[in-house]
Amino acid sequence: MVSSLSYHQNALSDTLPSDQSVASDTTVYLSVVIPIYNEFENLPALIDQVSAVLDQETYSYEIICIDDGSKDGSTQRLRELSQTCKALRAIIFRRNYGQTAAMAAGFANAQGKVIVTLDGDLQNDPRDIPVLLEKLLEGYDLVSGWRKQRQDAALTRLLPSKIANKLIAKVTDVRLHDYGCSLKAYRAELVADMNLYGELHRFLPALAFIEGARITELPVRHHPRRYGQSKYGLGRTFRVMMDLMTVAFMKTFLTRPMHVFGVLGMVSLVAGSLLGIYLFVLRILLQQPIGGRPLLMLAVVLFLAGIQLFCFGLLAELLMRTYHESQNKPIYRVRERVGF
Ligand code: UDP
Ligand code: MG
């Protein structure tokens, strides 16, 4: 108990600049990353509310809005808002790349030590940002928001999301209630290690878990969308399922593919060989015909599949090495270095 308390205090003084002199420094402590796709009506209130909340805090911050190919004038509105709000920076995409890409761009350009992501439609409440940060400083690498009272359509959104959340929890071993909530706080160094593809942003906790992060969740407020439309429908569920398979694959196979495919191949090969020997004995020693037996087919298939799986494991092993080495990615993650 005592040691966890002192760790808590250490982490606090370590990362949170507590006096104004530090805050007036040019270093940014918090980066707020917001993907924007056709949120024209929401933008002014969004920037207003976020800066109103963060101006109350002692640390310095920046707001990074990523305009993901908006066609409703959000781009121009961002330009105008950046005139009055000095903390606002905007990255404008050439076309619509999707929320995951927008978040990746935000992460790549964030200068802060901690990063908070939220939606640009005011469904998340900026007042939750300091709350998440406080939780982060208790010693977590990622704090995920949990929309306990989610304000979205029941049948098309809440139900699929409930099922998806259960499934993701099962597959990824990260026990959260709400993976889809955009409101999350991260330590910047955690995000720097992660590459995002597809709709993978909702699997950030799972990816972070693979990277050895300490993860927790916190109930947050959620509001109905007042302006503009949701960009997603039921179709997203299927894309999310495909991404879930990718994540499950990464989780098990990424570092030692041969352990998985090699074992499978071996089992298949041995089973095929045993059947083959059995049939061989029948044919040669007992002089029975085996040509019409389905077992012969099975033996051949198992044998060939075994060899294929084995080779696939070896190939995956090679690919995995290229993957890590081409990015200079070590196979471990360091949390802390002491006495260097
Ligand atoms: N968004 C984006 N690119 C897209 C789709 C959405 O940047 O292709 C942004 C959108 O502007 C919003 C956030 O991602 O800020 C979440 O989108 P939305 O509110 O439509 O999703 P929902 O809350 O309905 O799940
Ligand atoms: Mg929304």
CSV table of C-alpha atoms and ligand atoms in Angstrom, one decimal:
chain,number,residue,atom,x,y,z
A,1,MET,CA,0.0,0.0,0.0
A,2,VAL,CA,2.7,2.4,1.0
A,3,SER,CA,4.8,1.7,-2.0
A,4,SER,CA,1.9,2.1,-4.4
A,5,LEU,CA,1.2,5.4,-2.8
A,6,SER,CA,4.7,6.7,-3.2
A,7,TYR,CA,4.8,5.5,-6.8
A,8,HIS,CA,1.6,7.5,-7.3
A,9,GLN,CA,3.2,10.7,-6.0
A,10,ASN,CA,6.3,10.1,-8.0
A,11,ALA,CA,4.4,9.7,-11.2
A,12,LEU,CA,2.5,12.8,-10.4
A,13,SER,CA,5.4,15.1,-9.8
A,14,ASP,CA,7.3,13.4,-12.6
A,15,THR,CA,4.9,14.2,-15.4
A,16,LEU,CA,2.5,17.0,-14.3
A,17,PRO,CA,4.0,20.5,-14.2
A,18,SER,CA,2.4,21.9,-11.1
A,19,ASP,CA,3.5,25.5,-11.2
A,20,GLN,CA,2.8,28.2,-13.7
A,21,SER,CA,6.5,28.8,-14.6
A,22,VAL,CA,6.6,25.4,-16.2
A,23,ALA,CA,3.3,25.9,-17.9
A,24,SER,CA,4.5,29.1,-19.6
A,25,ASP,CA,7.4,27.1,-21.0
A,26,THR,CA,7.1,26.3,-24.7
A,27,THR,CA,6.9,22.6,-24.1
A,28,VAL,CA,3.5,21.2,-24.6
A,29,TYR,CA,2.2,18.8,-21.9
A,30,LEU,CA,-1.1,17.7,-23.3
A,31,SER,CA,-2.1,17.2,-26.9
A,32,VAL,CA,-5.8,16.8,-27.7
A,33,VAL,CA,-6.3,14.9,-30.9
A,34,ILE,CA,-9.7,15.4,-32.7
A,35,PRO,CA,-10.6,13.8,-36.0
A,36,ILE,CA,-13.0,16.0,-38.0
A,37,TYR,CA,-15.1,14.9,-40.9
A,38,ASN,CA,-18.0,17.2,-41.8
A,39,GLU,CA,-18.5,18.7,-38.4
A,40,PHE,CA,-19.1,22.3,-39.5
A,41,GLU,CA,-21.8,23.2,-36.9
A,42,ASN,CA,-20.0,21.5,-34.1
A,43,LEU,CA,-16.5,23.0,-34.5
A,44,PRO,CA,-16.9,26.4,-32.8
A,45,ALA,CA,-18.5,25.0,-29.7
A,46,LEU,CA,-16.0,22.1,-29.7
A,47,ILE,CA,-12.9,24.3,-29.7
A,48,ASP,CA,-14.6,26.7,-27.3
A,49,GLN,CA,-15.5,24.0,-24.7
A,50,VAL,CA,-12.1,22.2,-25.0
A,51,SER,CA,-10.1,25.4,-24.4
A,52,ALA,CA,-12.5,26.5,-21.7
A,53,VAL,CA,-11.8,23.3,-19.7
A,54,LEU,CA,-8.1,23.2,-20.3
A,55,ASP,CA,-7.5,26.9,-19.6
A,56,GLN,CA,-8.6,26.1,-16.0
A,57,GLU,CA,-5.6,23.7,-15.7
A,58,THR,CA,-2.0,24.6,-15.0
A,59,TYR,CA,-0.4,22.6,-17.8
A,60,SER,CA,0.1,23.8,-21.4
A,61,TYR,CA,-1.9,22.1,-24.2
A,62,GLU,CA,-2.5,22.0,-27.9
A,63,ILE,CA,-5.6,21.0,-29.8
A,64,ILE,CA,-4.8,19.1,-33.0
A,65,CYS,CA,-7.8,18.8,-35.4
A,66,ILE,CA,-7.4,16.5,-38.3
A,67,ASP,CA,-9.7,17.5,-41.2
A,68,ASP,CA,-10.4,14.2,-42.8
A,69,GLY,CA,-11.4,15.5,-46.2
A,70,SER,CA,-14.5,17.4,-45.1
A,71,LYS,CA,-16.7,18.8,-47.8
A,72,ASP,CA,-19.0,21.0,-45.7
A,73,GLY,CA,-16.7,24.0,-45.0
A,74,SER,CA,-15.2,22.5,-41.8
A,75,THR,CA,-11.8,23.2,-43.4
A,76,GLN,CA,-12.3,26.9,-43.7
A,77,ARG,CA,-13.8,27.0,-40.3
A,78,LEU,CA,-10.7,25.4,-38.8
A,79,ARG,CA,-8.6,28.0,-40.5
A,80,GLU,CA,-10.7,30.8,-39.0
A,81,LEU,CA,-10.8,29.3,-35.5
A,82,SER,CA,-7.0,28.9,-35.5
A,83,GLN,CA,-6.8,32.7,-35.8
A,84,THR,CA,-8.4,33.2,-32.5
A,85,CYS,CA,-7.4,30.0,-30.7
A,86,LYS,CA,-3.7,29.9,-30.4
A,87,ALA,CA,-3.6,26.4,-29.1
A,88,LEU,CA,-5.4,25.1,-32.2
A,89,ARG,CA,-3.4,23.3,-35.0
A,90,ALA,CA,-5.1,21.7,-38.0
A,91,ILE,CA,-3.9,19.0,-40.3
A,92,ILE,CA,-5.9,19.0,-43.5
A,93,PHE,CA,-6.1,15.7,-45.5
A,94,ARG,CA,-6.3,15.7,-49.2
A,95,ARG,CA,-9.3,13.4,-49.1
A,96,ASN,CA,-11.3,11.3,-46.7
A,97,TYR,CA,-9.0,8.5,-45.2
A,98,GLY,CA,-11.1,7.5,-42.2
A,99,GLN,CA,-11.0,8.1,-38.5
A,100,THR,CA,-8.1,5.7,-37.9
A,101,ALA,CA,-5.8,7.6,-40.4
A,102,ALA,CA,-6.9,10.9,-38.9
A,103,MET,CA,-5.9,9.7,-35.4
A,104,ALA,CA,-2.6,8.4,-36.7
A,105,ALA,CA,-1.8,11.8,-38.2
A,106,GLY,CA,-2.7,13.4,-34.9
A,107,PHE,CA,-0.4,11.1,-32.9
A,108,ALA,CA,2.4,11.7,-35.4
A,109,ASN,CA,2.1,15.4,-34.9
A,110,ALA,CA,1.4,15.6,-31.2
A,111,GLN,CA,4.1,17.3,-29.1
A,112,GLY,CA,2.6,16.5,-25.8
A,113,LYS,CA,3.8,14.0,-23.2
A,114,VAL,CA,0.2,12.8,-22.9
A,115,ILE,CA,-2.4,12.6,-25.6
A,116,VAL,CA,-6.1,12.6,-25.3
A,117,THR,CA,-8.4,11.7,-28.2
A,118,LEU,CA,-12.0,12.7,-28.6
A,119,ASP,CA,-14.7,12.9,-31.2
A,120,GLY,CA,-15.4,16.2,-33.0
A,121,ASP,CA,-19.1,15.9,-32.7
A,122,LEU,CA,-19.4,17.0,-29.0
A,123,GLN,CA,-20.7,13.5,-28.0
A,124,ASN,CA,-17.7,13.3,-25.7
A,125,ASP,CA,-17.6,15.8,-22.9
A,126,PRO,CA,-14.3,17.9,-22.7
A,127,ARG,CA,-14.9,18.1,-18.9
A,128,ASP,CA,-13.8,14.5,-18.7
A,129,ILE,CA,-10.3,15.3,-20.1
A,130,PRO,CA,-8.7,16.4,-16.8
A,131,VAL,CA,-10.4,13.4,-15.1
A,132,LEU,CA,-8.8,11.0,-17.5
A,133,LEU,CA,-5.5,12.6,-17.0
A,134,GLU,CA,-5.6,12.3,-13.3
A,135,LYS,CA,-6.3,8.6,-13.7
A,136,LEU,CA,-3.4,8.3,-16.1
A,137,LEU,CA,-1.1,9.8,-13.6
A,138,GLU,CA,-2.0,7.1,-11.1
A,139,GLY,CA,0.5,5.0,-13.1
A,140,TYR,CA,-1.4,3.9,-16.2
A,141,ASP,CA,-0.3,4.1,-19.8
A,142,LEU,CA,-3.8,4.2,-21.3
A,143,VAL,CA,-7.1,5.2,-19.8
A,144,SER,CA,-10.1,4.4,-21.9
A,145,GLY,CA,-13.5,6.1,-21.5
A,146,TRP,CA,-16.5,4.1,-20.8
A,147,ARG,CA,-19.8,5.5,-22.1
A,148,LYS,CA,-21.9,4.0,-19.4
A,149,GLN,CA,-25.0,5.9,-20.5
A,150,ARG,CA,-24.5,5.9,-24.2
A,151,GLN,CA,-26.8,8.2,-26.2
A,152,ASP,CA,-27.1,6.5,-29.6
A,153,ALA,CA,-29.7,4.5,-31.4
A,154,ALA,CA,-30.5,1.3,-29.5
A,155,LEU,CA,-30.9,-1.3,-32.3
A,156,THR,CA,-28.4,-0.2,-34.9
A,157,ARG,CA,-25.7,1.0,-32.6
A,158,LEU,CA,-25.9,-0.1,-29.0
A,159,LEU,CA,-26.8,-3.8,-29.7
A,160,PRO,CA,-24.0,-4.5,-32.2
A,161,SER,CA,-21.6,-2.6,-30.0
A,162,LYS,CA,-22.5,-4.6,-27.0
A,163,ILE,CA,-21.9,-7.9,-28.9
A,164,ALA,CA,-18.7,-6.5,-30.4
A,165,ASN,CA,-17.4,-5.4,-27.0
A,166,LYS,CA,-18.0,-8.8,-25.5
A,167,LEU,CA,-16.2,-10.5,-28.4
A,168,ILE,CA,-13.3,-8.1,-28.4
A,169,ALA,CA,-12.8,-8.6,-24.6
A,170,LYS,CA,-12.8,-12.4,-25.1
A,171,VAL,CA,-10.4,-12.4,-28.0
A,172,THR,CA,-7.9,-9.7,-26.8
A,173,ASP,CA,-7.8,-10.4,-23.1
A,174,VAL,CA,-8.1,-6.7,-22.3
A,175,ARG,CA,-11.2,-6.4,-20.1
A,176,LEU,CA,-12.9,-3.2,-21.0
A,177,HIS,CA,-16.6,-2.4,-21.3
A,178,ASP,CA,-16.5,0.0,-24.2
A,179,TYR,CA,-13.8,-0.2,-26.9
A,180,GLY,CA,-15.6,2.1,-29.2
A,181,CYS,CA,-15.3,5.2,-27.0
A,182,SER,CA,-13.0,7.7,-28.7
A,183,LEU,CA,-12.3,9.5,-25.5
A,184,LYS,CA,-9.1,8.0,-24.3
A,185,ALA,CA,-5.9,9.2,-22.6
A,186,TYR,CA,-2.4,7.9,-23.6
A,187,ARG,CA,1.2,8.4,-22.6
A,188,ALA,CA,2.8,9.7,-25.8
A,189,GLU,CA,5.6,7.1,-25.8
A,190,LEU,CA,3.1,4.3,-25.9
A,191,VAL,CA,1.4,5.7,-29.0
A,192,ALA,CA,4.7,6.2,-30.7
A,193,ASP,CA,5.3,2.5,-30.9
A,194,MET,CA,2.0,1.6,-32.5
A,195,ASN,CA,1.1,1.4,-36.2
A,196,LEU,CA,-2.6,1.8,-37.1
A,197,TYR,CA,-4.4,0.3,-40.1
A,198,GLY,CA,-8.0,-0.2,-41.1
A,199,GLU,CA,-10.4,0.5,-38.3
A,200,LEU,CA,-7.8,-0.4,-35.8
A,201,HIS,CA,-8.2,2.7,-33.7
A,202,ARG,CA,-10.8,0.9,-31.5
A,203,PHE,CA,-8.3,-1.8,-30.9
A,204,LEU,CA,-5.7,0.6,-29.5
A,205,PRO,CA,-6.2,-0.8,-26.0
A,206,ALA,CA,-5.6,-4.3,-27.4
A,207,LEU,CA,-2.5,-3.2,-29.4
A,208,ALA,CA,-1.3,-1.3,-26.4
A,209,PHE,CA,-1.7,-4.5,-24.3
A,210,ILE,CA,0.4,-6.4,-26.8
A,211,GLU,CA,3.0,-3.6,-26.2
A,212,GLY,CA,2.8,-4.3,-22.4
A,213,ALA,CA,0.8,-1.2,-21.4
A,214,ARG,CA,-1.0,-0.8,-18.2
A,215,ILE,CA,-4.6,-0.1,-19.1
A,216,THR,CA,-7.7,0.9,-17.2
A,217,GLU,CA,-11.1,2.5,-17.9
A,218,LEU,CA,-13.2,5.2,-16.4
A,219,PRO,CA,-16.9,6.0,-16.9
A,220,VAL,CA,-17.4,9.2,-18.9
A,221,ARG,CA,-20.3,11.4,-20.0
A,222,HIS,CA,-21.9,10.9,-23.4
A,223,HIS,CA,-24.3,13.2,-25.2
A,224,PRO,CA,-26.5,12.7,-28.2
A,225,ARG,CA,-25.2,14.1,-31.5
A,226,ARG,CA,-26.8,17.5,-31.9
A,227,TYR,CA,-25.6,18.6,-35.4
A,228,GLY,CA,-24.4,16.6,-38.4
A,229,GLN,CA,-24.7,12.9,-38.9
A,230,SER,CA,-23.0,9.8,-37.7
A,231,LYS,CA,-20.5,8.6,-40.3
A,232,TYR,CA,-21.1,5.0,-39.5
A,233,GLY,CA,-23.9,2.4,-39.8
A,234,LEU,CA,-24.2,-1.3,-39.4
A,235,GLY,CA,-21.6,-2.0,-42.1
A,236,ARG,CA,-18.9,-1.0,-39.6
A,237,THR,CA,-19.6,-4.1,-37.5
A,238,PHE,CA,-18.2,-6.4,-40.2
A,239,ARG,CA,-15.1,-4.3,-40.7
A,240,VAL,CA,-14.6,-4.3,-37.0
A,241,MET,CA,-14.9,-8.1,-37.0
A,242,MET,CA,-12.2,-8.4,-39.7
A,243,ASP,CA,-9.9,-6.1,-37.7
A,244,LEU,CA,-10.6,-8.2,-34.6
A,245,MET,CA,-9.2,-11.2,-36.5
A,246,THR,CA,-6.1,-9.3,-37.4
A,247,VAL,CA,-5.6,-8.3,-33.8
A,248,ALA,CA,-6.1,-11.8,-32.6
A,249,PHE,CA,-3.6,-13.0,-35.2
A,250,MET,CA,-1.0,-10.3,-34.1
A,251,LYS,CA,-1.5,-11.2,-30.5
A,252,THR,CA,-0.7,-14.9,-30.9
A,253,PHE,CA,1.6,-15.1,-33.9
A,254,LEU,CA,3.6,-11.9,-34.1
A,255,THR,CA,6.7,-12.9,-32.3
A,256,ARG,CA,6.8,-16.7,-32.7
A,257,PRO,CA,4.7,-17.8,-35.7
A,258,MET,CA,6.6,-21.1,-36.0
A,259,HIS,CA,5.4,-22.0,-32.5
A,260,VAL,CA,1.8,-22.0,-33.8
A,261,PHE,CA,2.1,-23.2,-37.4
A,262,GLY,CA,5.0,-25.5,-36.7
A,263,VAL,CA,3.0,-27.4,-34.0
A,264,LEU,CA,-0.1,-27.5,-36.2
A,265,GLY,CA,2.0,-28.7,-39.2
A,266,MET,CA,3.6,-31.3,-37.0
A,267,VAL,CA,0.3,-32.7,-35.7
A,268,SER,CA,-1.1,-32.9,-39.2
A,269,LEU,CA,2.1,-34.5,-40.6
A,270,VAL,CA,2.3,-37.1,-37.9
A,271,ALA,CA,-1.4,-38.0,-38.2
A,272,GLY,CA,-1.1,-38.3,-42.0
A,273,SER,CA,2.0,-40.5,-41.7
A,274,LEU,CA,0.4,-42.8,-39.1
A,275,LEU,CA,-2.6,-43.3,-41.4
A,276,GLY,CA,-0.3,-43.8,-44.3
A,277,ILE,CA,1.6,-46.5,-42.4
A,278,TYR,CA,-1.6,-48.2,-41.4
A,279,LEU,CA,-2.8,-48.3,-45.0
A,280,PHE,CA,0.6,-49.5,-46.1
A,281,VAL,CA,0.4,-52.4,-43.7
A,282,LEU,CA,-3.1,-53.2,-44.9
A,283,ARG,CA,-2.1,-53.2,-48.6
A,284,ILE,CA,1.3,-54.8,-48.5
A,285,LEU,CA,1.2,-57.3,-45.5
A,286,LEU,CA,-2.5,-58.1,-45.5
A,287,GLN,CA,-3.1,-57.8,-49.2
A,288,GLN,CA,-6.3,-55.7,-48.9
A,289,PRO,CA,-7.3,-53.2,-51.5
A,290,ILE,CA,-7.1,-49.6,-50.3
A,291,GLY,CA,-7.7,-47.6,-53.4
A,292,GLY,CA,-11.4,-46.9,-52.7
A,293,ARG,CA,-11.0,-45.9,-49.0
A,294,PRO,CA,-11.7,-42.3,-47.9
A,295,LEU,CA,-9.0,-42.9,-45.3
A,296,LEU,CA,-6.4,-42.8,-48.0
A,297,MET,CA,-7.6,-39.4,-49.1
A,298,LEU,CA,-7.5,-38.2,-45.5
A,299,ALA,CA,-3.9,-39.5,-45.1
A,300,VAL,CA,-2.7,-37.7,-48.2
A,301,VAL,CA,-4.5,-34.4,-47.3
A,302,LEU,CA,-3.1,-34.4,-43.7
A,303,PHE,CA,0.4,-35.2,-45.0
A,304,LEU,CA,0.4,-32.4,-47.5
A,305,ALA,CA,-1.4,-29.9,-45.2
A,306,GLY,CA,1.3,-30.7,-42.6
A,307,ILE,CA,4.1,-29.8,-45.0
A,308,GLN,CA,2.3,-26.7,-46.1
A,309,LEU,CA,1.7,-25.5,-42.5
A,310,PHE,CA,5.3,-26.1,-41.7
A,311,CYS,CA,6.5,-24.1,-44.6
A,312,PHE,CA,4.0,-21.4,-43.9
A,313,GLY,CA,5.4,-21.1,-40.3
A,314,LEU,CA,8.9,-20.8,-41.7
A,315,LEU,CA,7.8,-18.1,-44.1
A,316,ALA,CA,5.9,-16.2,-41.4
A,317,GLU,CA,9.0,-16.4,-39.2
A,318,LEU,CA,11.0,-14.8,-42.0
A,319,LEU,CA,8.3,-12.1,-42.5
A,320,MET,CA,8.2,-11.4,-38.8
A,321,ARG,CA,11.9,-10.8,-38.7
A,322,THR,CA,11.7,-8.4,-41.7
A,323,TYR,CA,8.8,-6.7,-40.0
A,324,HIS,CA,10.7,-6.0,-36.8
A,325,GLU,CA,14.1,-5.3,-38.4
A,326,SER,CA,12.9,-3.0,-41.1
A,327,GLN,CA,11.3,-0.8,-38.5
A,328,ASN,CA,14.1,-1.2,-36.0
A,329,LYS,CA,11.5,-2.5,-33.7
A,330,PRO,CA,12.9,-4.4,-30.8
A,331,ILE,CA,11.0,-7.5,-29.6
A,332,TYR,CA,10.6,-6.0,-26.1
A,333,ARG,CA,9.3,-2.7,-24.7
A,334,VAL,CA,11.1,-0.9,-21.9
A,335,ARG,CA,8.9,0.8,-19.2
A,336,GLU,CA,11.7,2.5,-17.3
A,337,ARG,CA,15.5,2.8,-17.2
A,338,VAL,CA,17.0,3.1,-13.8
A,339,GLY,CA,20.5,4.5,-12.9
A,340,PHE,CA,21.7,5.1,-16.5
B,1,UDP,N1,-14.6,10.9,-38.6
B,1,UDP,C1,-13.5,11.1,-39.4
B,1,UDP,N2,-13.4,10.4,-40.6
B,1,UDP,C2,-14.3,9.6,-41.0
B,1,UDP,C3,-15.4,9.3,-40.1
B,1,UDP,C4,-15.5,10.0,-38.9
B,1,UDP,O1,-12.6,11.8,-39.0
B,1,UDP,O2,-14.2,9.0,-42.1
B,1,UDP,C5,-14.7,11.6,-37.3
B,1,UDP,C6,-16.0,12.3,-37.0
B,1,UDP,O3,-15.9,13.6,-37.5
B,1,UDP,C7,-16.1,12.3,-35.5
B,1,UDP,C8,-15.4,11.0,-35.2
B,1,UDP,O4,-14.6,10.6,-36.3
B,1,UDP,O5,-15.3,13.3,-35.0
B,1,UDP,C9,-16.5,9.9,-34.8
B,1,UDP,O6,-17.4,9.8,-35.9
B,1,UDP,P1,-19.0,9.7,-35.6
B,1,UDP,O7,-19.4,10.6,-34.5
B,1,UDP,O8,-19.7,9.7,-36.9
B,1,UDP,O9,-19.0,8.2,-35.0
B,1,UDP,P2,-20.0,7.6,-33.9
B,1,UDP,O10,-19.9,8.5,-32.7
B,1,UDP,O11,-21.4,7.7,-34.5
B,1,UDP,O12,-19.5,6.3,-33.6
B,2,MG,MG,-20.2,10.5,-32.6
